[in-house]
Amino acid sequence: FLGKDNDSWLWHKRIAHINMDHLNKLISKYLVIGLPKLRFEKDRLCDACQKGKQVRVSFKSKNIVSTTQPLQLLHMDLFG
């Protein structure tokens, strides 16, 4: 049993961290030569896939500065 489990995660990594459902479709339709005829189940989480799905938290919104006169607020590039 342990060998089949290791095979499923090995193929998951080899084929660009493909979803297990998609991996099962590849097997059922014989689309990949050499892929073992196993049923792959998602029984644990892949660390690399989890990190790839993480998103950065948005920046906090800044207070809007409004001006009432021309040239009251200037933006300059001091370094180039």
PDB file of N, CA and C in Angstrom:
ATOM      1  N   PHE A   1       0.832  -1.211   0.000  1.00  0.00           N
ATOM      2  CA  PHE A   1       0.000   0.000   0.000  1.00  0.00           C
ATOM      3  C   PHE A   1       0.862   1.255   0.000  1.00  0.00           C
ATOM      4  N   LEU A   2       1.954   1.215   0.724  1.00  0.00           N
ATOM      5  CA  LEU A   2       2.821   2.387   0.808  1.00  0.00           C
ATOM      6  C   LEU A   2       3.438   2.724  -0.544  1.00  0.00           C
ATOM      7  N   GLY A   3       3.751   1.696  -1.338  1.00  0.00           N
ATOM      8  CA  GLY A   3       4.331   1.929  -2.654  1.00  0.00           C
ATOM      9  C   GLY A   3       3.383   2.662  -3.577  1.00  0.00           C
ATOM     10  N   LYS A   4       2.106   2.293  -3.565  1.00  0.00           N
ATOM     11  CA  LYS A   4       1.119   2.961  -4.409  1.00  0.00           C
ATOM     12  C   LYS A   4       0.958   4.417  -3.998  1.00  0.00           C
ATOM     13  N   ASP A   5       0.973   4.670  -2.686  1.00  0.00           N
ATOM     14  CA  ASP A   5       0.838   6.038  -2.182  1.00  0.00           C
ATOM     15  C   ASP A   5       2.015   6.888  -2.647  1.00  0.00           C
ATOM     16  N   ASN A   6       3.216   6.339  -2.540  1.00  0.00           N
ATOM     17  CA  ASN A   6       4.399   7.079  -2.981  1.00  0.00           C
ATOM     18  C   ASN A   6       4.377   7.297  -4.489  1.00  0.00           C
ATOM     19  N   ASP A   7       3.891   6.309  -5.250  1.00  0.00           N
ATOM     20  CA  ASP A   7       3.793   6.449  -6.704  1.00  0.00           C
ATOM     21  C   ASP A   7       2.851   7.579  -7.084  1.00  0.00           C
ATOM     22  N   SER A   8       1.726   7.675  -6.397  1.00  0.00           N
ATOM     23  CA  SER A   8       0.757   8.712  -6.759  1.00  0.00           C
ATOM     24  C   SER A   8       1.346  10.103  -6.544  1.00  0.00           C
ATOM     25  N   TRP A   9       2.053  10.308  -5.456  1.00  0.00           N
ATOM     26  CA  TRP A   9       2.638  11.628  -5.195  1.00  0.00           C
ATOM     27  C   TRP A   9       3.852  11.880  -6.075  1.00  0.00           C
ATOM     28  N   LEU A  10       4.556  10.812  -6.440  1.00  0.00           N
ATOM     29  CA  LEU A  10       5.670  10.963  -7.367  1.00  0.00           C
ATOM     30  C   LEU A  10       5.159  11.426  -8.729  1.00  0.00           C
ATOM     31  N   TRP A  11       4.080  10.824  -9.232  1.00  0.00           N
ATOM     32  CA  TRP A  11       3.508  11.234 -10.517  1.00  0.00           C
ATOM     33  C   TRP A  11       2.881  12.616 -10.414  1.00  0.00           C
ATOM     34  N   HIS A  12       2.312  12.936  -9.280  1.00  0.00           N
ATOM     35  CA  HIS A  12       1.763  14.281  -9.058  1.00  0.00           C
ATOM     36  C   HIS A  12       2.865  15.327  -9.231  1.00  0.00           C
ATOM     37  N   LYS A  13       4.029  15.059  -8.679  1.00  0.00           N
ATOM     38  CA  LYS A  13       5.157  15.991  -8.784  1.00  0.00           C
ATOM     39  C   LYS A  13       5.746  15.997 -10.195  1.00  0.00           C
ATOM     40  N   ARG A  14       5.835  14.819 -10.819  1.00  0.00           N
ATOM     41  CA  ARG A  14       6.433  14.723 -12.153  1.00  0.00           C
ATOM     42  C   ARG A  14       5.622  15.459 -13.208  1.00  0.00           C
ATOM     43  N   ILE A  15       4.307  15.425 -13.077  1.00  0.00           N
ATOM     44  CA  ILE A  15       3.448  16.050 -14.085  1.00  0.00           C
ATOM     45  C   ILE A  15       2.973  17.395 -13.554  1.00  0.00           C
ATOM     46  N   ALA A  16       3.905  18.225 -13.158  1.00  0.00           N
ATOM     47  CA  ALA A  16       3.675  19.633 -12.812  1.00  0.00           C
ATOM     48  C   ALA A  16       2.610  19.840 -11.746  1.00  0.00           C
ATOM     49  N   HIS A  17       2.594  18.969 -10.736  1.00  0.00           N
ATOM     50  CA  HIS A  17       1.662  19.091  -9.609  1.00  0.00           C
ATOM     51  C   HIS A  17       0.207  19.117 -10.082  1.00  0.00           C
ATOM     52  N   ILE A  18      -0.100  18.228 -10.998  1.00  0.00           N
ATOM     53  CA  ILE A  18      -1.445  18.139 -11.561  1.00  0.00           C
ATOM     54  C   ILE A  18      -2.432  17.650 -10.492  1.00  0.00           C
ATOM     55  N   ASN A  19      -3.669  18.087 -10.616  1.00  0.00           N
ATOM     56  CA  ASN A  19      -4.741  17.674  -9.716  1.00  0.00           C
ATOM     57  C   ASN A  19      -4.951  16.161  -9.849  1.00  0.00           C
ATOM     58  N   MET A  20      -5.257  15.482  -8.748  1.00  0.00           N
ATOM     59  CA  MET A  20      -5.429  14.028  -8.773  1.00  0.00           C
ATOM     60  C   MET A  20      -6.593  13.610  -9.668  1.00  0.00           C
ATOM     61  N   ASP A  21      -7.652  14.403  -9.736  1.00  0.00           N
ATOM     62  CA  ASP A  21      -8.771  14.078 -10.629  1.00  0.00           C
ATOM     63  C   ASP A  21      -8.317  14.114 -12.088  1.00  0.00           C
ATOM     64  N   HIS A  22      -7.516  15.101 -12.436  1.00  0.00           N
ATOM     65  CA  HIS A  22      -6.999  15.193 -13.807  1.00  0.00           C
ATOM     66  C   HIS A  22      -6.028  14.058 -14.095  1.00  0.00           C
ATOM     67  N   LEU A  23      -5.260  13.669 -13.098  1.00  0.00           N
ATOM     68  CA  LEU A  23      -4.336  12.551 -13.255  1.00  0.00           C
ATOM     69  C   LEU A  23      -5.113  11.265 -13.524  1.00  0.00           C
ATOM     70  N   ASN A  24      -6.228  11.076 -12.834  1.00  0.00           N
ATOM     71  CA  ASN A  24      -7.071   9.900 -13.070  1.00  0.00           C
ATOM     72  C   ASN A  24      -7.678   9.925 -14.471  1.00  0.00           C
ATOM     73  N   LYS A  25      -8.018  11.105 -14.985  1.00  0.00           N
ATOM     74  CA  LYS A  25      -8.535  11.209 -16.358  1.00  0.00           C
ATOM     75  C   LYS A  25      -7.460  10.815 -17.369  1.00  0.00           C
ATOM     76  N   LEU A  26      -6.220  11.245 -17.119  1.00  0.00           N
ATOM     77  CA  LEU A  26      -5.126  10.870 -18.013  1.00  0.00           C
ATOM     78  C   LEU A  26      -4.968   9.358 -18.075  1.00  0.00           C
ATOM     79  N   ILE A  27      -5.136   8.700 -16.928  1.00  0.00           N
ATOM     80  CA  ILE A  27      -5.004   7.247 -16.869  1.00  0.00           C
ATOM     81  C   ILE A  27      -6.172   6.573 -17.575  1.00  0.00           C
ATOM     82  N   SER A  28      -7.387   7.020 -17.289  1.00  0.00           N
ATOM     83  CA  SER A  28      -8.571   6.352 -17.841  1.00  0.00           C
ATOM     84  C   SER A  28      -8.653   6.482 -19.360  1.00  0.00           C
ATOM     85  N   LYS A  29      -8.108   7.560 -19.919  1.00  0.00           N
ATOM     86  CA  LYS A  29      -8.165   7.767 -21.374  1.00  0.00           C
ATOM     87  C   LYS A  29      -6.855   7.383 -22.061  1.00  0.00           C
ATOM     88  N   TYR A  30      -5.919   6.783 -21.292  1.00  0.00           N
ATOM     89  CA  TYR A  30      -4.632   6.315 -21.826  1.00  0.00           C
ATOM     90  C   TYR A  30      -3.896   7.426 -22.587  1.00  0.00           C
ATOM     91  N   LEU A  31      -3.799   8.597 -21.990  1.00  0.00           N
ATOM     92  CA  LEU A  31      -3.181   9.747 -22.647  1.00  0.00           C
ATOM     93  C   LEU A  31      -1.682   9.881 -22.372  1.00  0.00           C
ATOM     94  N   VAL A  32      -1.171   9.163 -21.365  1.00  0.00           N
ATOM     95  CA  VAL A  32       0.251   9.251 -21.023  1.00  0.00           C
ATOM     96  C   VAL A  32       0.853   7.854 -21.063  1.00  0.00           C
ATOM     97  N   ILE A  33       1.844   7.672 -21.916  1.00  0.00           N
ATOM     98  CA  ILE A  33       2.505   6.373 -22.023  1.00  0.00           C
ATOM     99  C   ILE A  33       3.400   6.183 -20.804  1.00  0.00           C
ATOM    100  N   GLY A  34       3.293   5.023 -20.167  1.00  0.00           N
ATOM    101  CA  GLY A  34       4.134   4.704 -19.021  1.00  0.00           C
ATOM    102  C   GLY A  34       3.527   5.056 -17.677  1.00  0.00           C
ATOM    103  N   LEU A  35       2.400   5.721 -17.682  1.00  0.00           N
ATOM    104  CA  LEU A  35       1.729   6.065 -16.426  1.00  0.00           C
ATOM    105  C   LEU A  35       1.055   4.811 -15.885  1.00  0.00           C
ATOM    106  N   PRO A  36       1.361   4.391 -14.655  1.00  0.00           N
ATOM    107  CA  PRO A  36       0.790   3.145 -14.128  1.00  0.00           C
ATOM    108  C   PRO A  36      -0.729   3.220 -14.012  1.00  0.00           C
ATOM    109  N   LYS A  37      -1.368   2.086 -14.198  1.00  0.00           N
ATOM    110  CA  LYS A  37      -2.836   2.002 -14.156  1.00  0.00           C
ATOM    111  C   LYS A  37      -3.296   1.907 -12.700  1.00  0.00           C
ATOM    112  N   LEU A  38      -3.174   2.997 -11.982  1.00  0.00           N
ATOM    113  CA  LEU A  38      -3.573   3.063 -10.573  1.00  0.00           C
ATOM    114  C   LEU A  38      -4.685   4.082 -10.420  1.00  0.00           C
ATOM    115  N   ARG A  39      -5.390   4.012  -9.312  1.00  0.00           N
ATOM    116  CA  ARG A  39      -6.397   5.021  -8.973  1.00  0.00           C
ATOM    117  C   ARG A  39      -5.750   5.952  -7.962  1.00  0.00           C
ATOM    118  N   PHE A  40      -5.566   7.210  -8.340  1.00  0.00           N
ATOM    119  CA  PHE A  40      -4.920   8.177  -7.462  1.00  0.00           C
ATOM    120  C   PHE A  40      -5.971   8.915  -6.645  1.00  0.00           C
ATOM    121  N   GLU A  41      -5.754   8.965  -5.336  1.00  0.00           N
ATOM    122  CA  GLU A  41      -6.682   9.656  -4.439  1.00  0.00           C
ATOM    123  C   GLU A  41      -5.948  10.782  -3.727  1.00  0.00           C
ATOM    124  N   LYS A  42      -6.670  11.870  -3.517  1.00  0.00           N
ATOM    125  CA  LYS A  42      -6.089  13.003  -2.802  1.00  0.00           C
ATOM    126  C   LYS A  42      -6.340  12.784  -1.314  1.00  0.00           C
ATOM    127  N   ASP A  43      -5.374  12.154  -0.660  1.00  0.00           N
ATOM    128  CA  ASP A  43      -5.537  11.827   0.754  1.00  0.00           C
ATOM    129  C   ASP A  43      -4.709  12.724   1.669  1.00  0.00           C
ATOM    130  N   ARG A  44      -3.913  13.588   1.088  1.00  0.00           N
ATOM    131  CA  ARG A  44      -3.138  14.548   1.886  1.00  0.00           C
ATOM    132  C   ARG A  44      -2.851  15.766   1.024  1.00  0.00           C
ATOM    133  N   LEU A  45      -2.297  16.790   1.627  1.00  0.00           N
ATOM    134  CA  LEU A  45      -2.038  18.043   0.922  1.00  0.00           C
ATOM    135  C   LEU A  45      -0.572  18.125   0.511  1.00  0.00           C
ATOM    136  N   CYS A  46      -0.347  18.664  -0.654  1.00  0.00           N
ATOM    137  CA  CYS A  46       1.008  18.865  -1.170  1.00  0.00           C
ATOM    138  C   CYS A  46       1.484  20.251  -0.727  1.00  0.00           C
ATOM    139  N   ASP A  47       2.635  20.310  -0.083  1.00  0.00           N
ATOM    140  CA  ASP A  47       3.167  21.589   0.412  1.00  0.00           C
ATOM    141  C   ASP A  47       3.401  22.586  -0.719  1.00  0.00           C
ATOM    142  N   ALA A  48       3.968  22.119  -1.825  1.00  0.00           N
ATOM    143  CA  ALA A  48       4.255  23.024  -2.944  1.00  0.00           C
ATOM    144  C   ALA A  48       2.966  23.581  -3.541  1.00  0.00           C
ATOM    145  N   CYS A  49       1.929  22.750  -3.631  1.00  0.00           N
ATOM    146  CA  CYS A  49       0.648  23.223  -4.182  1.00  0.00           C
ATOM    147  C   CYS A  49       0.007  24.243  -3.250  1.00  0.00           C
ATOM    148  N   GLN A  50       0.102  24.002  -1.950  1.00  0.00           N
ATOM    149  CA  GLN A  50      -0.460  24.955  -0.989  1.00  0.00           C
ATOM    150  C   GLN A  50       0.242  26.305  -1.085  1.00  0.00           C
ATOM    151  N   LYS A  51       1.565  26.283  -1.179  1.00  0.00           N
ATOM    152  CA  LYS A  51       2.313  27.542  -1.279  1.00  0.00           C
ATOM    153  C   LYS A  51       1.993  28.267  -2.576  1.00  0.00           C
ATOM    154  N   GLY A  52       1.762  27.521  -3.640  1.00  0.00           N
ATOM    155  CA  GLY A  52       1.443  28.131  -4.918  1.00  0.00           C
ATOM    156  C   GLY A  52       0.071  28.776  -4.949  1.00  0.00           C
ATOM    157  N   LYS A  53      -0.826  28.315  -4.095  1.00  0.00           N
ATOM    158  CA  LYS A  53      -2.182  28.858  -4.066  1.00  0.00           C
ATOM    159  C   LYS A  53      -2.335  30.023  -3.092  1.00  0.00           C
ATOM    160  N   GLN A  54      -1.294  30.302  -2.333  1.00  0.00           N
ATOM    161  CA  GLN A  54      -1.387  31.401  -1.379  1.00  0.00           C
ATOM    162  C   GLN A  54      -1.391  32.732  -2.113  1.00  0.00           C
ATOM    163  N   VAL A  55      -2.094  33.668  -1.564  1.00  0.00           N
ATOM    164  CA  VAL A  55      -2.131  35.009  -2.148  1.00  0.00           C
ATOM    165  C   VAL A  55      -1.706  36.025  -1.099  1.00  0.00           C
ATOM    166  N   ARG A  56      -1.160  37.118  -1.583  1.00  0.00           N
ATOM    167  CA  ARG A  56      -0.706  38.177  -0.694  1.00  0.00           C
ATOM    168  C   ARG A  56      -1.907  38.983  -0.234  1.00  0.00           C
ATOM    169  N   VAL A  57      -1.849  39.445   0.987  1.00  0.00           N
ATOM    170  CA  VAL A  57      -2.904  40.300   1.521  1.00  0.00           C
ATOM    171  C   VAL A  57      -2.803  41.659   0.849  1.00  0.00           C
ATOM    172  N   SER A  58      -3.927  42.252   0.513  1.00  0.00           N
ATOM    173  CA  SER A  58      -3.905  43.562  -0.149  1.00  0.00           C
ATOM    174  C   SER A  58      -3.350  44.632   0.779  1.00  0.00           C
ATOM    175  N   PHE A  59      -2.826  45.654   0.144  1.00  0.00           N
ATOM    176  CA  PHE A  59      -2.332  46.793   0.907  1.00  0.00           C
ATOM    177  C   PHE A  59      -3.512  47.543   1.511  1.00  0.00           C
ATOM    178  N   LYS A  60      -3.253  48.153   2.650  1.00  0.00           N
ATOM    179  CA  LYS A  60      -4.298  48.970   3.265  1.00  0.00           C
ATOM    180  C   LYS A  60      -4.534  50.205   2.405  1.00  0.00           C
ATOM    181  N   SER A  61      -5.763  50.619   2.342  1.00  0.00           N
ATOM    182  CA  SER A  61      -6.062  51.810   1.541  1.00  0.00           C
ATOM    183  C   SER A  61      -5.528  53.050   2.256  1.00  0.00           C
ATOM    184  N   LYS A  62      -5.030  53.979   1.464  1.00  0.00           N
ATOM    185  CA  LYS A  62      -4.472  55.212   2.013  1.00  0.00           C
ATOM    186  C   LYS A  62      -5.565  56.270   2.064  1.00  0.00           C
ATOM    187  N   ASN A  63      -5.391  57.188   2.976  1.00  0.00           N
ATOM    188  CA  ASN A  63      -6.318  58.318   3.026  1.00  0.00           C
ATOM    189  C   ASN A  63      -6.124  59.163   1.774  1.00  0.00           C
ATOM    190  N   ILE A  64      -7.183  59.593   1.198  1.00  0.00           N
ATOM    191  CA  ILE A  64      -7.115  60.405  -0.011  1.00  0.00           C
ATOM    192  C   ILE A  64      -6.797  61.846   0.376  1.00  0.00           C
ATOM    193  N   VAL A  65      -5.726  62.360  -0.218  1.00  0.00           N
ATOM    194  CA  VAL A  65      -5.326  63.742   0.037  1.00  0.00           C
ATOM    195  C   VAL A  65      -5.886  64.591  -1.095  1.00  0.00           C
ATOM    196  N   SER A  66      -6.700  65.537  -0.741  1.00  0.00           N
ATOM    197  CA  SER A  66      -7.240  66.422  -1.776  1.00  0.00           C
ATOM    198  C   SER A  66      -6.619  67.803  -1.610  1.00  0.00           C
ATOM    199  N   THR A  67      -6.389  68.411  -2.719  1.00  0.00           N
ATOM    200  CA  THR A  67      -5.805  69.755  -2.695  1.00  0.00           C
ATOM    201  C   THR A  67      -6.832  70.762  -3.182  1.00  0.00           C
ATOM    202  N   THR A  68      -6.654  71.979  -2.749  1.00  0.00           N
ATOM    203  CA  THR A  68      -7.584  73.038  -3.149  1.00  0.00           C
ATOM    204  C   THR A  68      -6.929  74.057  -4.070  1.00  0.00           C
ATOM    205  N   GLN A  69      -5.591  74.043  -4.114  1.00  0.00           N
ATOM    206  CA  GLN A  69      -4.882  75.029  -4.937  1.00  0.00           C
ATOM    207  C   GLN A  69      -3.888  74.304  -5.849  1.00  0.00           C
ATOM    208  N   PRO A  70      -3.592  74.860  -7.006  1.00  0.00           N
ATOM    209  CA  PRO A  70      -2.571  74.278  -7.875  1.00  0.00           C
ATOM    210  C   PRO A  70      -1.212  74.295  -7.183  1.00  0.00           C
ATOM    211  N   LEU A  71      -0.423  73.272  -7.402  1.00  0.00           N
ATOM    212  CA  LEU A  71       0.932  73.097  -6.858  1.00  0.00           C
ATOM    213  C   LEU A  71       0.958  72.975  -5.337  1.00  0.00           C
ATOM    214  N   GLN A  72      -0.158  72.676  -4.722  1.00  0.00           N
ATOM    215  CA  GLN A  72      -0.183  72.484  -3.272  1.00  0.00           C
ATOM    216  C   GLN A  72       0.470  71.141  -2.914  1.00  0.00           C
ATOM    217  N   LEU A  73       0.359  70.172  -3.791  1.00  0.00           N
ATOM    218  CA  LEU A  73       0.947  68.853  -3.561  1.00  0.00           C
ATOM    219  C   LEU A  73       1.782  68.496  -4.780  1.00  0.00           C
ATOM    220  N   LEU A  74       3.072  68.183  -4.566  1.00  0.00           N
ATOM    221  CA  LEU A  74       3.977  67.866  -5.664  1.00  0.00           C
ATOM    222  C   LEU A  74       4.536  66.462  -5.479  1.00  0.00           C
ATOM    223  N   HIS A  75       4.702  65.743  -6.571  1.00  0.00           N
ATOM    224  CA  HIS A  75       5.356  64.433  -6.578  1.00  0.00           C
ATOM    225  C   HIS A  75       6.607  64.566  -7.423  1.00  0.00           C
ATOM    226  N   MET A  76       7.760  64.156  -6.857  1.00  0.00           N
ATOM    227  CA  MET A  76       9.024  64.305  -7.579  1.00  0.00           C
ATOM    228  C   MET A  76       9.815  63.009  -7.520  1.00  0.00           C
ATOM    229  N   ASP A  77      10.573  62.757  -8.576  1.00  0.00           N
ATOM    230  CA  ASP A  77      11.503  61.643  -8.611  1.00  0.00           C
ATOM    231  C   ASP A  77      12.877  62.204  -8.259  1.00  0.00           C
ATOM    232  N   LEU A  78      13.325  61.978  -7.030  1.00  0.00           N
ATOM    233  CA  LEU A  78      14.566  62.583  -6.553  1.00  0.00           C
ATOM    234  C   LEU A  78      15.803  61.793  -6.954  1.00  0.00           C
ATOM    235  N   PHE A  79      15.630  60.541  -7.374  1.00  0.00           N
ATOM    236  CA  PHE A  79      16.793  59.694  -7.632  1.00  0.00           C
ATOM    237  C   PHE A  79      16.971  59.332  -9.099  1.00  0.00           C
ATOM    238  N   GLY A  80      16.327  59.978  -9.999  1.00  0.00           N
ATOM    239  CA  GLY A  80      16.624  59.569 -11.344  1.00  0.00           C
ATOM    240  C   GLY A  80      15.795  60.124 -12.373  1.00  0.00           C
TER     241      GLY A  80
END
